[in-house]
Short mmCIF file of C-alpha atoms in Angstrom, two decimals:
data_model
loop_
_atom_site.label_atom_id
_atom_site.label_comp_id
_atom_site.label_asym_id
_atom_site.label_seq_id
_atom_site.Cartn_x
_atom_site.Cartn_y
_atom_site.Cartn_z
CA MET T 1 -4.25 -10.71 -1.25
CA THR T 2 -1.89 -10.73 1.42
CA THR T 3 -3.34 -12.81 3.93
CA GLU T 4 -1.04 -14.74 6.24
CA ILE T 5 -1.69 -17.41 8.41
CA ILE T 6 -0.26 -16.97 12.03
CA THR T 7 -0.63 -20.16 13.98
CA ALA T 8 -1.26 -19.76 17.68
CA PRO T 9 2.15 -20.64 19.32
CA GLN T 10 3.65 -17.69 16.84
CA ARG T 11 1.25 -15.19 17.99
CA GLN T 12 2.16 -15.68 21.75
CA ARG T 13 5.88 -15.49 20.78
CA ARG T 14 5.37 -12.08 19.37
CA PRO T 15 5.02 -10.05 22.63
CA LEU T 16 8.43 -11.63 23.55
CA ILE T 17 10.10 -10.41 20.60
CA LEU T 18 8.90 -7.18 20.89
CA TRP T 19 10.04 -7.05 24.86
CA ALA T 20 13.37 -8.50 23.98
CA GLY T 21 13.84 -5.74 21.38
CA LEU T 22 12.56 -3.09 23.83
CA ILE T 23 15.11 -4.02 26.55
CA LEU T 24 18.06 -4.51 24.42
CA VAL T 25 17.49 -1.14 22.56
CA GLY T 26 16.31 0.44 25.72
CA LEU T 27 19.70 -0.30 27.47
CA HIS T 28 21.53 1.44 24.56
CA VAL T 29 19.15 4.53 24.62
CA PHE T 30 19.55 4.71 28.54
CA ALA T 31 23.37 4.44 28.37
CA GLY T 32 23.34 6.92 25.53
CA LEU T 33 21.10 9.55 26.87
CA LEU T 34 22.75 9.15 30.35
CA SER T 35 26.28 9.82 28.76
CA LEU T 36 25.19 13.36 27.81
CA ILE T 37 24.46 14.25 31.42
CA TRP T 38 26.74 11.80 33.50
CA LEU T 39 29.68 9.59 33.00
CA PRO T 40 31.33 7.39 35.29
CA TYR T 41 34.78 8.94 34.41
CA ASP T 42 36.13 11.54 32.18
CA PRO T 43 36.43 9.77 28.87
CA THR T 44 39.79 11.44 27.74
CA ALA T 45 41.68 11.14 31.40
CA MET T 46 43.48 8.48 33.04
CA ALA T 47 41.26 6.69 35.49
CA GLY T 48 43.02 3.72 36.61
CA GLY T 49 45.96 1.58 35.56
CA ARG T 50 46.70 0.66 32.00
CA LEU T 51 44.76 -2.51 30.45
CA GLU T 52 43.18 -3.27 33.88
CA GLY T 53 40.65 -6.13 33.92
CA PRO T 54 37.04 -5.75 35.08
CA SER T 55 36.45 -4.64 38.55
CA LEU T 56 33.84 -3.02 40.49
CA LEU T 57 35.51 0.36 39.63
CA HIS T 58 36.02 -0.20 36.13
CA TRP T 59 33.12 -2.66 34.85
CA VAL T 60 34.84 -3.54 31.62
CA GLY T 61 38.33 -2.46 32.66
CA THR T 62 40.53 0.33 31.27
CA ASP T 63 42.30 0.86 27.99
CA ARG T 64 45.86 0.99 27.14
CA LEU T 65 45.94 4.87 28.16
CA GLY T 66 44.25 3.81 31.44
CA ARG T 67 40.81 5.20 30.34
CA ASP T 68 37.68 3.86 31.79
CA LEU T 69 36.19 1.45 28.91
CA PHE T 70 32.66 1.41 30.19
CA THR T 71 32.51 5.35 30.07
CA GLN T 72 33.68 5.19 26.30
CA MET T 73 31.20 2.33 25.53
CA MET T 74 28.14 4.62 26.62
CA ILE T 75 29.44 7.29 24.63
CA GLY T 76 29.80 4.63 21.98
CA SER T 77 25.87 3.89 22.36
CA ARG T 78 25.07 7.45 21.86
CA ILE T 79 27.28 7.59 18.70
CA ALA T 80 25.83 4.31 17.21
CA LEU T 81 22.10 5.45 18.10
CA THR T 82 22.84 8.85 16.32
CA VAL T 83 24.40 7.30 13.25
CA GLY T 84 21.87 4.80 12.89
CA LEU T 85 18.91 7.00 13.48
CA GLY T 86 20.36 9.76 11.42
CA ALA T 87 21.37 7.62 8.38
CA VAL T 88 18.14 5.80 8.37
CA ALA T 89 16.13 9.10 8.56
CA ILE T 90 18.30 10.37 5.68
CA GLY T 91 17.82 7.25 3.75
CA ALA T 92 14.21 6.95 4.51
CA VAL T 93 13.37 10.53 3.35
CA ILE T 94 15.32 10.37 0.07
CA GLY T 95 14.58 6.59 -0.68
CA VAL T 96 10.90 6.80 -0.03
CA THR T 97 10.45 9.85 -2.02
CA LEU T 98 12.49 8.69 -4.96
CA GLY T 99 10.67 5.16 -4.85
CA ILE T 100 7.13 6.59 -4.89
CA LEU T 101 8.05 8.98 -7.75
CA SER T 102 9.41 6.21 -9.69
CA ALA T 103 6.39 4.01 -9.05
CA PHE T 104 4.36 6.78 -10.57
CA ALA T 105 6.78 7.76 -13.37
CA THR T 106 6.31 7.01 -17.17
CA ARG T 107 7.89 3.77 -18.13
CA TRP T 108 11.00 5.70 -19.66
CA LEU T 109 11.95 7.63 -16.56
CA ASP T 110 10.97 4.71 -14.44
CA ASP T 111 13.36 2.33 -16.20
CA ALA T 112 16.12 5.02 -16.00
CA LEU T 113 15.71 5.32 -12.19
CA ALA T 114 15.58 1.77 -11.64
CA ALA T 115 18.77 1.16 -13.62
CA THR T 116 20.65 4.03 -11.76
CA LEU T 117 19.43 2.63 -8.30
CA ASP T 118 20.76 -0.86 -9.44
CA ILE T 119 24.08 0.52 -10.37
CA LEU T 120 24.12 2.35 -6.77
CA ILE T 121 23.12 -0.78 -5.23
CA ALA T 122 25.86 -2.72 -6.79
CA PHE T 123 28.37 -0.69 -4.85
CA PRO T 124 28.72 -1.70 -1.26
CA THR T 125 27.21 0.67 1.29
CA LEU T 126 30.63 0.91 3.26
CA LEU T 127 32.36 1.90 -0.30
CA ILE T 128 30.06 4.53 -1.11
CA ALA T 129 30.22 5.93 2.44
CA MET T 130 34.13 5.94 2.30
CA LEU T 131 34.00 7.86 -0.90
CA VAL T 132 31.81 10.44 0.58
CA VAL T 133 33.78 10.90 3.42
CA ALA T 134 37.06 10.95 1.77
CA ALA T 135 35.86 13.75 -0.43
CA SER T 136 34.66 15.82 2.36
CA ASP T 137 37.62 17.75 3.84
CA THR T 138 36.44 17.40 7.60
CA ALA T 139 35.79 14.02 8.66
CA ASN T 140 33.28 14.26 11.45
CA LEU T 141 30.14 12.36 12.57
CA TRP T 142 27.87 14.14 10.35
CA SER T 143 29.65 13.69 6.98
CA ALA T 144 29.58 9.75 7.96
CA ILE T 145 25.79 9.88 8.70
CA ILE T 146 25.03 11.82 5.25
CA ALA T 147 27.28 9.56 3.42
CA LEU T 148 25.71 6.39 5.11
CA GLY T 149 22.05 7.90 4.57
CA ILE T 150 22.76 8.47 0.83
CA ALA T 151 24.26 4.89 0.41
CA LEU T 152 21.02 3.53 2.25
CA SER T 153 18.79 5.53 0.24
CA ALA T 154 19.12 3.64 -2.93
CA ILE T 155 18.10 0.32 -1.31
CA VAL T 156 15.13 1.99 0.24
CA ALA T 157 14.10 3.72 -3.11
CA ARG T 158 14.10 0.27 -4.78
CA LEU T 159 12.35 -1.36 -2.19
CA THR T 160 9.60 1.50 -1.96
CA ARG T 161 9.13 1.39 -5.76
CA ILE T 162 8.44 -2.34 -6.04
CA LEU T 163 6.10 -2.16 -2.76
CA ALA T 164 4.30 0.86 -4.07
CA LYS T 165 3.81 -0.54 -7.65
CA ARG T 166 2.31 -3.65 -6.12
CA VAL T 167 -0.27 -1.29 -4.20
CA LEU T 168 -1.00 0.79 -7.25
CA VAL T 169 -2.59 -2.18 -9.20
CA MET T 170 -5.11 -2.73 -6.32
CA ASP T 171 -8.84 -2.09 -6.97
CA TYR T 172 -8.87 0.10 -3.95
CA ILE T 173 -6.64 2.61 -5.52
CA THR T 174 -9.04 2.73 -8.56
CA ALA T 175 -11.89 3.08 -6.08
CA ALA T 176 -9.98 6.00 -4.36
CA ARG T 177 -9.51 7.62 -7.90
CA THR T 178 -13.39 7.20 -8.77
CA SER T 179 -13.99 8.72 -5.19
CA GLY T 180 -12.19 11.82 -5.99
CA SER T 181 -9.11 11.28 -4.01
CA SER T 182 -6.05 13.03 -5.47
CA TRP T 183 -2.76 11.37 -6.11
CA PRO T 184 -1.07 12.81 -2.94
CA LYS T 185 -3.90 11.84 -1.01
CA ILE T 186 -3.83 8.40 -2.20
CA VAL T 187 -0.17 8.14 -1.49
CA ALA T 188 -0.69 9.40 2.11
CA ILE T 189 -3.85 7.25 3.00
CA HIS T 190 -3.39 4.32 1.00
CA ILE T 191 0.10 3.65 -0.24
CA LEU T 192 2.42 4.57 2.58
CA PRO T 193 0.20 2.82 5.37
CA ASN T 194 0.22 -0.35 3.03
CA ILE T 195 4.05 -0.35 2.39
CA TRP T 196 5.31 0.96 5.64
CA PRO T 197 5.42 -2.60 7.70
CA THR T 198 7.66 -3.96 5.14
CA LEU T 199 9.80 -0.64 5.06
CA ALA T 200 10.12 -0.53 8.88
CA VAL T 201 11.52 -3.95 9.07
CA ASN T 202 13.88 -2.99 6.30
CA PHE T 203 14.74 0.32 8.12
CA ALA T 204 15.64 -1.62 11.09
CA LEU T 205 17.86 -4.01 8.87
CA GLN T 206 19.28 -0.69 7.41
CA PHE T 207 19.87 0.69 10.92
CA GLY T 208 21.90 -2.28 12.08
CA LEU T 209 23.94 -2.06 8.65
CA ALA T 210 24.50 1.89 9.39
CA VAL T 211 25.63 1.23 12.91
CA ILE T 212 28.19 -1.59 11.69
CA ALA T 213 29.22 0.65 8.84
CA GLU T 214 29.95 3.51 11.17
CA ALA T 215 32.08 1.18 13.18
CA SER T 216 33.82 0.11 10.14
CA LEU T 217 34.52 3.79 9.08
CA SER T 218 35.94 4.50 12.58
CA TYR T 219 37.92 1.33 12.60
CA LEU T 220 39.47 2.57 9.43
CA GLY T 221 40.01 6.07 10.81
CA LEU T 222 37.42 7.79 8.63
CA GLY T 223 34.68 8.22 11.29
CA ALA T 224 34.05 10.82 14.02
CA PRO T 225 37.59 11.79 15.19
CA PRO T 226 38.80 11.54 19.00
CA PRO T 227 37.60 12.17 21.42
CA ASN T 228 34.29 10.63 20.10
CA ALA T 229 34.50 7.04 21.26
CA SER T 230 32.90 5.10 18.51
CA TRP T 231 32.78 1.53 18.92
CA GLY T 232 34.87 0.93 16.01
CA ARG T 233 37.57 3.13 17.36
CA ILE T 234 37.31 1.32 20.60
CA LEU T 235 37.76 -1.81 18.68
CA GLN T 236 40.74 -0.72 16.70
CA GLU T 237 42.49 0.69 19.67
CA ALA T 238 42.12 -2.65 21.40
CA GLN T 239 43.37 -4.39 18.50
CA GLY T 240 46.84 -4.53 19.45
CA THR T 241 46.35 -5.81 22.93
CA VAL T 242 43.61 -8.31 22.20
CA TYR T 243 45.67 -11.04 23.60
CA THR T 244 46.45 -9.43 26.78
CA ALA T 245 43.19 -7.60 27.18
CA PRO T 246 40.54 -9.11 25.21
CA LEU T 247 37.75 -7.51 26.78
CA GLY T 248 38.48 -4.30 24.91
CA ALA T 249 37.74 -5.86 21.76
CA ILE T 250 34.80 -8.19 22.83
CA ALA T 251 32.92 -5.42 24.77
CA PRO T 252 32.40 -3.26 21.74
CA GLY T 253 31.53 -6.09 19.46
CA ILE T 254 28.75 -7.31 21.88
CA ALA T 255 27.37 -3.82 22.10
CA LEU T 256 27.33 -3.70 18.15
CA VAL T 257 25.74 -7.02 17.79
CA SER T 258 23.19 -6.42 20.82
CA LEU T 259 22.21 -3.15 19.28
CA ALA T 260 21.72 -4.26 15.76
CA ILE T 261 19.72 -7.39 17.02
CA GLY T 262 17.68 -5.32 19.39
CA VAL T 263 16.54 -2.86 16.73
CA ASN T 264 15.59 -5.71 14.41
CA LEU T 265 13.45 -7.52 17.25
CA LEU T 266 11.87 -4.33 17.99
CA ALA T 267 10.86 -3.51 14.39
CA ASP T 268 9.42 -7.04 14.17
CA GLY T 269 7.64 -6.96 17.28
CA LEU T 270 6.37 -3.18 16.51
CA ARG T 271 5.01 -4.30 13.22
CA ASP T 272 3.02 -7.15 14.39
CA PHE T 273 1.74 -4.93 17.18
CA ILE T 274 0.50 -2.15 15.06
CA ASP T 275 -0.32 -3.82 11.83
CA PRO T 276 -4.27 -4.50 11.85
CA THR T 277 -4.13 -7.39 9.36
CA ARG T 278 -1.76 -9.49 11.57
CA ARG T 279 -3.89 -9.18 14.67
CA ALA T 280 -6.10 -11.59 15.85
CA ARG T 281 -9.76 -11.72 14.67
CA MET N 1 -33.50 11.68 -21.86
CA THR N 2 -30.09 10.10 -21.62
CA LEU N 3 -27.58 9.87 -18.84
CA ILE N 4 -24.84 8.51 -20.73
CA GLN N 5 -24.11 8.55 -24.31
CA VAL N 6 -21.19 6.89 -26.10
CA LYS N 7 -20.63 7.84 -29.62
CA ASN N 8 -18.30 6.11 -31.89
CA VAL N 9 -15.80 5.52 -29.34
CA ASP N 10 -12.36 3.72 -30.18
CA PHE N 11 -9.75 2.74 -27.67
CA GLY N 12 -6.72 0.81 -27.63
CA TYR N 13 -3.60 0.58 -25.18
CA SER N 14 -1.19 0.66 -28.15
CA ALA N 15 -1.59 1.21 -31.94
CA THR N 16 -1.35 -2.34 -32.84
CA ARG N 17 -3.87 -3.44 -29.94
CA GLN N 18 -7.13 -2.09 -30.40
CA ILE N 19 -9.46 -2.73 -27.48
CA LEU N 20 -12.70 -1.18 -28.50
CA SER N 21 -13.97 -0.37 -31.77
CA ASP N 22 -16.91 1.91 -32.77
CA ILE N 23 -18.70 1.67 -29.50
CA ASN N 24 -22.34 3.30 -29.55
CA LEU N 25 -24.34 3.15 -26.51
CA GLU N 26 -27.07 5.02 -24.73
CA ILE N 27 -28.20 4.55 -21.14
CA ALA N 28 -31.38 6.37 -20.15
CA PRO N 29 -31.53 7.40 -16.38
CA GLY N 30 -33.03 5.01 -13.94
CA ASP N 31 -32.24 2.04 -16.33
CA THR N 32 -30.59 -1.33 -15.53
CA VAL N 33 -28.26 -2.06 -18.43
CA GLY N 34 -26.48 -5.40 -18.58
CA LEU N 35 -23.00 -5.53 -20.31
CA VAL N 36 -22.21 -9.04 -21.33
CA GLY N 37 -19.20 -10.65 -23.03
CA GLU N 38 -16.33 -13.03 -22.39
CA SER N 39 -12.97 -12.22 -20.90
CA GLY N 40 -11.08 -9.92 -22.85
CA SER N 41 -14.04 -8.54 -24.95
CA GLY N 42 -13.28 -4.99 -23.54
CA LYS N 43 -16.15 -4.89 -20.90
CA THR N 44 -13.57 -3.46 -18.13
CA THR N 45 -11.81 -0.93 -20.52
CA LEU N 46 -15.33 0.32 -21.43
CA LEU N 47 -16.18 1.00 -17.74
CA ARG N 48 -12.80 2.58 -17.42
CA LEU N 49 -13.74 5.06 -20.04
CA LEU N 50 -17.15 5.61 -18.65
CA LEU N 51 -15.66 6.45 -15.32
CA GLY N 52 -13.13 8.80 -16.91
CA LEU N 53 -10.05 6.73 -15.86
CA ALA N 54 -9.05 6.59 -19.54
CA ARG N 55 -9.74 8.82 -22.55
CA PRO N 56 -11.10 7.43 -25.60
CA ASP N 57 -8.79 7.58 -28.82
CA SER N 58 -11.67 8.77 -30.96
CA GLY N 59 -15.38 9.42 -30.51
CA SER N 60 -16.99 11.09 -27.46
CA ILE N 61 -18.71 10.13 -24.26
CA THR N 62 -21.24 12.45 -22.61
CA PHE N 63 -22.81 12.39 -19.21
CA ASP N 64 -25.94 14.32 -18.66
CA GLY N 65 -25.43 16.11 -21.82
CA GLN N 66 -21.89 17.25 -20.86
CA ASN N 67 -18.72 15.92 -22.38
CA LEU N 68 -16.72 13.59 -20.10
CA ASP N 69 -13.51 15.72 -20.38
CA THR N 70 -11.02 14.08 -17.94
CA GLY N 71 -8.80 17.32 -18.19
CA ASN N 72 -11.80 19.51 -16.88
CA ARG N 73 -10.91 19.38 -12.87
CA ALA N 74 -14.30 21.36 -12.20
CA PHE N 75 -16.24 18.91 -14.18
CA MET N 76 -14.48 15.78 -13.11
CA ARG N 77 -15.02 16.80 -9.55
CA GLN N 78 -18.67 17.13 -10.19
CA PHE N 79 -18.97 13.89 -12.10
CA ARG N 80 -17.21 11.79 -9.39
CA ARG N 81 -20.16 12.68 -7.24
CA GLN N 82 -22.32 11.17 -10.01
CA ALA N 83 -20.67 7.67 -10.78
CA GLN N 84 -19.26 5.03 -8.50
CA ILE N 85 -17.95 1.63 -9.09
CA VAL N 86 -18.06 -1.73 -7.53
CA PHE N 87 -15.20 -4.19 -8.43
CA GLN N 88 -15.06 -7.89 -8.96
CA ASP N 89 -12.66 -8.97 -6.24
CA PRO N 90 -14.03 -8.11 -2.81
CA TYR N 91 -10.36 -8.81 -1.49
CA SER N 92 -8.32 -6.39 -3.57
CA SER N 93 -11.04 -3.43 -3.55
CA LEU N 94 -10.96 -2.90 0.29
CA ASP N 95 -7.60 -1.26 1.81
CA PRO N 96 -6.57 -3.88 4.40
CA ARG N 97 -5.32 -1.30 6.48
CA GLN N 98 -8.04 1.05 6.95
CA THR N 99 -11.24 0.66 8.94
CA ILE N 100 -14.81 0.04 7.43
CA PHE N 101 -15.63 3.30 8.48
CA SER N 102 -12.72 5.05 6.78
CA ILE N 103 -13.06 2.96 3.68
CA ILE N 104 -16.67 3.85 3.18
CA ALA N 105 -16.29 7.42 4.32
CA GLU N 106 -13.57 8.14 1.57
CA PRO N 107 -16.07 9.35 -1.22
CA LEU N 108 -17.49 11.57 1.47
CA ARG N 109 -14.28 13.11 2.37
CA SER N 110 -12.86 13.46 -0.96
CA LEU N 111 -15.77 14.76 -2.55
CA LYS N 112 -16.33 16.94 0.35
CA ILE N 113 -19.77 16.07 1.04
CA ASP N 114 -21.32 17.94 3.80
CA GLY N 115 -23.17 16.09 6.76
CA ASP N 116 -22.63 13.88 9.36
CA HIS N 117 -20.40 11.21 7.91
CA ARG N 118 -20.61 8.81 10.86
CA GLN N 119 -24.49 8.78 10.36
CA MET N 120 -24.33 8.64 6.45
CA VAL N 121 -21.83 5.67 6.68
CA ALA N 122 -24.12 3.83 9.42
CA GLU N 123 -27.09 4.19 6.87
CA ALA N 124 -25.08 3.00 3.94
CA LEU N 125 -23.94 0.07 5.90
CA GLU N 126 -27.72 -0.86 6.77
CA ALA N 127 -28.81 -0.29 3.40
CA VAL N 128 -26.58 -3.05 2.15
CA GLY N 129 -27.60 -5.23 5.15
CA LEU N 130 -24.82 -4.81 7.63
CA ASP N 131 -24.56 -4.02 11.20
CA ARG N 132 -23.39 -0.34 11.91
CA ASP N 133 -20.97 -1.87 14.34
CA ALA N 134 -19.22 -3.08 11.29
CA ALA N 135 -17.77 0.48 10.96
CA THR N 136 -15.01 -0.02 13.51
CA ARG N 137 -13.71 -3.35 12.15
CA TYR N 138 -11.21 -4.14 9.26
CA PRO N 139 -11.76 -6.00 6.01
CA HIS N 140 -10.15 -8.96 6.98
CA GLN N 141 -12.66 -9.75 9.81
CA PHE N 142 -15.41 -10.15 6.93
CA SER N 143 -16.16 -12.84 4.39
CA GLY N 144 -16.21 -12.36 0.64
CA GLY N 145 -19.78 -11.58 0.59
CA GLN N 146 -19.77 -9.06 3.49
CA ARG N 147 -16.74 -7.33 1.82
CA GLN N 148 -18.76 -7.03 -1.42
CA ARG N 149 -21.50 -5.37 0.54
CA ILE N 150 -19.06 -3.00 2.19
CA ALA N 151 -17.62 -2.13 -1.30
CA ILE N 152 -21.28 -1.48 -2.48
CA ALA N 153 -21.66 0.65 0.76
CA ARG N 154 -18.81 2.78 -0.28
CA ALA N 155 -20.23 3.15 -3.63
CA ILE N 156 -23.69 4.23 -2.74
CA VAL N 157 -22.59 6.41 0.41
CA ALA N 158 -22.49 9.60 -1.51
CA ARG N 159 -25.89 8.67 -3.30
CA PRO N 160 -24.49 8.70 -6.85
CA PRO N 161 -27.31 8.52 -9.49
CA PHE N 162 -25.07 6.16 -11.60
CA LEU N 163 -23.73 2.81 -10.35
CA LEU N 164 -21.30 0.51 -12.19
CA ALA N 165 -20.66 -2.99 -11.17
CA ASP N 166 -17.79 -4.68 -12.70
CA GLU N 167 -18.40 -8.52 -12.46
CA ALA N 168 -19.47 -7.57 -8.86
CA VAL N 169 -20.82 -11.16 -8.22
CA SER N 170 -18.53 -13.36 -10.29
CA ALA N 171 -16.21 -13.88 -7.46
CA LEU N 172 -19.03 -15.06 -4.88
CA ASP N 173 -20.37 -18.25 -4.25
CA LEU N 174 -23.77 -19.11 -5.39
CA THR N 175 -25.89 -18.41 -2.33
CA THR N 176 -24.15 -15.14 -1.72
CA ARG N 177 -24.26 -14.08 -5.36
CA THR N 178 -28.19 -14.42 -5.24
CA ARG N 179 -28.37 -12.30 -2.24
CA ILE N 180 -25.98 -9.41 -3.77
CA VAL N 181 -27.95 -9.55 -6.83
CA ASP N 182 -31.12 -8.98 -4.85
CA LEU N 183 -29.26 -6.04 -3.10
CA LEU N 184 -28.28 -4.66 -6.65
CA ALA N 185 -32.05 -4.99 -7.72
CA ARG N 186 -33.17 -3.28 -4.85
CA LEU N 187 -30.73 -0.32 -5.12
CA SER N 188 -31.28 -0.34 -9.11
CA ALA N 189 -34.69 1.00 -8.31
CA GLU N 190 -33.30 4.31 -7.16
CA MET N 191 -30.12 4.47 -9.59
CA THR N 192 -29.22 3.89 -12.92
CA LEU N 193 -27.10 0.94 -12.97
CA LEU N 194 -24.57 -0.54 -15.42
CA PHE N 195 -23.74 -4.18 -14.62
CA VAL N 196 -21.03 -5.84 -16.36
CA SER N 197 -20.80 -9.74 -16.26
CA HIS N 198 -19.83 -12.60 -18.28
CA ASP N 199 -22.69 -14.38 -16.72
CA ILE N 200 -25.92 -13.99 -18.90
CA GLY N 201 -28.06 -15.62 -16.29
CA VAL N 202 -27.37 -12.73 -13.68
CA VAL N 203 -27.89 -10.13 -16.20
CA ALA N 204 -31.33 -11.64 -17.34
CA ALA N 205 -32.41 -11.67 -13.57
CA LEU N 206 -31.34 -8.20 -12.95
CA CYS N 207 -31.26 -5.95 -16.28
CA ARG N 208 -33.83 -4.50 -18.30
CA ARG N 209 -31.54 -3.82 -21.32
CA ILE N 210 -28.67 -5.99 -22.51
CA VAL N 211 -25.74 -5.12 -24.36
CA ILE N 212 -23.61 -7.95 -25.78
CA LEU N 213 -19.93 -7.11 -26.68
CA GLU N 214 -17.73 -9.44 -28.56
CA LYS N 215 -13.95 -8.45 -29.37
CA GLY N 216 -14.42 -4.91 -28.57
CA ARG N 217 -17.63 -4.34 -30.74
CA ILE N 218 -21.07 -4.25 -29.78
CA VAL N 219 -22.75 -7.00 -31.54
CA GLU N 220 -26.26 -6.74 -30.29
CA GLN N 221 -28.21 -4.36 -27.61
CA GLY N 222 -31.90 -3.99 -26.77
CA GLU N 223 -34.40 -5.11 -24.01
CA THR N 224 -33.15 -8.19 -22.23
CA ALA N 225 -36.39 -10.22 -22.57
CA LYS N 226 -36.42 -9.67 -26.27
CA ILE N 227 -32.97 -10.45 -27.00
CA LEU N 228 -32.87 -13.51 -24.99
CA LYS N 229 -35.92 -14.83 -26.59
CA ASN N 230 -34.95 -14.13 -30.33
CA PRO N 231 -31.11 -13.43 -30.55
CA GLN N 232 -30.11 -12.12 -33.83
CA HIS N 233 -26.25 -12.35 -33.79
CA PRO N 234 -24.52 -15.73 -34.05
CA TYR N 235 -22.53 -14.70 -30.90
CA THR N 236 -25.40 -14.01 -29.01
CA GLN N 237 -26.78 -17.45 -30.12
CA ARG N 238 -23.66 -18.96 -29.16
CA LEU N 239 -23.63 -17.22 -25.45
CA LEU N 240 -27.08 -18.38 -24.86
CA ALA N 241 -26.43 -21.76 -26.01
CA SER N 242 -23.21 -22.06 -23.44
CA VAL N 243 -25.83 -21.44 -20.50
CA PRO N 244 -26.68 -24.31 -18.70
CA ARG N 245 -30.47 -24.85 -18.17
CA LEU N 246 -31.63 -21.51 -18.94
CA SER N 247 -35.34 -21.45 -20.12
CA VAL N 248 -36.33 -18.26 -21.93
CA ASN N 249 -39.89 -18.70 -20.29
CA GLU N 250 -38.29 -18.31 -16.98
CA ILE N 251 -36.44 -15.14 -17.91
CA SER N 252 -39.58 -13.26 -19.21
CA SER N 253 -41.52 -14.18 -16.28
#
């Protein structure tokens, strides 16, 4: 029984959350897609003086090599979205599959899987990602994405396992079995639809985590190599001049936070919008 | 003629926990049988065995003369068309994220039953006293009694000859309970019904035959009217004594 009481003012607030999420994520998606076909300046060339403040020509100023920061921020949006989507997709596919298998497994196998997942989760996501990136000889964007995806999959798997087990004891699963539905079919039409609202919100959280983790990797020099302008690398480069040109550090920070918040609002809003049990009677 | 025959069945979830011992039971086609016992007496477990959801440790169960072999896929596919169940909890028996149509049509799809599924679902809804418009809505939009009707519609949509009801009215309030019992009584005219309940009053109203289960053993079985008039086993006597204001004259009439 998962009946939740949603009071009237809360219900009215929901579209607002959805819109706020759509706008924040939309801005990043727009900037990221636009960066594929058009950029205000060449991201690797000097476009103005060094460490210029914001002006009409350079909206967030220039870095210490005189490159336009806004141009780099746009590329950063694209990289952040690629990393977030890629890592969550990998984490979701591996995690959901493992979680469902674990929920169906015999007690012994299930315990073994659960223990393995707990051990994996005990390591910070960033640490696992650093290990994987360090172990691969060529540091590129995809090694970071795969590393983060693997790290996230443990969290997704554990959550999926718990959620699936909760659904499996429901009478409608027994009814489906006596109706002749096969287990794969039961997973597809009963288990996944009933666990995905919770999973979706979790994926949004993971998306934020992945974006921040990639920024951290780049900050540490383990992310995508130059000229990929990851927000983490912009931040790292601006670190030395943070007192003379603070915008170079503030701008990528705001971009990171706005994307992470935006994705979470979007997931929250979408879940309420799509989930029939949360809609008004 | 027997539809279901249970012979010397034992079952336990582990070696130390015996749930059912030496169960012998016969159900004739078209009969209405009440299975009565208190919580933990093994009623639901016996139902699971009869549905082929679990396998007895020893003994045999036959359906229409054929062994209920859970490993035989061809037989099980055929068997699933024959037996359906209604559960106690109308809240957990309907998938909250499916429309009523999808819920009721699931047996039709999974059992690959030909025909116009929309029409069949509409007929099933009408048979349980619901509007056919209900098909487009979701379970949370219905009351407990209405949900139980939906669960019954799902159980009868494929027109199985054998219906099992596991405490199907226990979670409902009194007036709703009466209506659902009436509905089951009407349906039982066309199918074999095994009605599991701890409520001997409801069983008396609905079932021609009664089986009393105590601690995993059948202690008494026979015609409802006879057993209620003249209970032989001390457990049955206790069970009857514990029913408030139940007059035997009322039952037999």
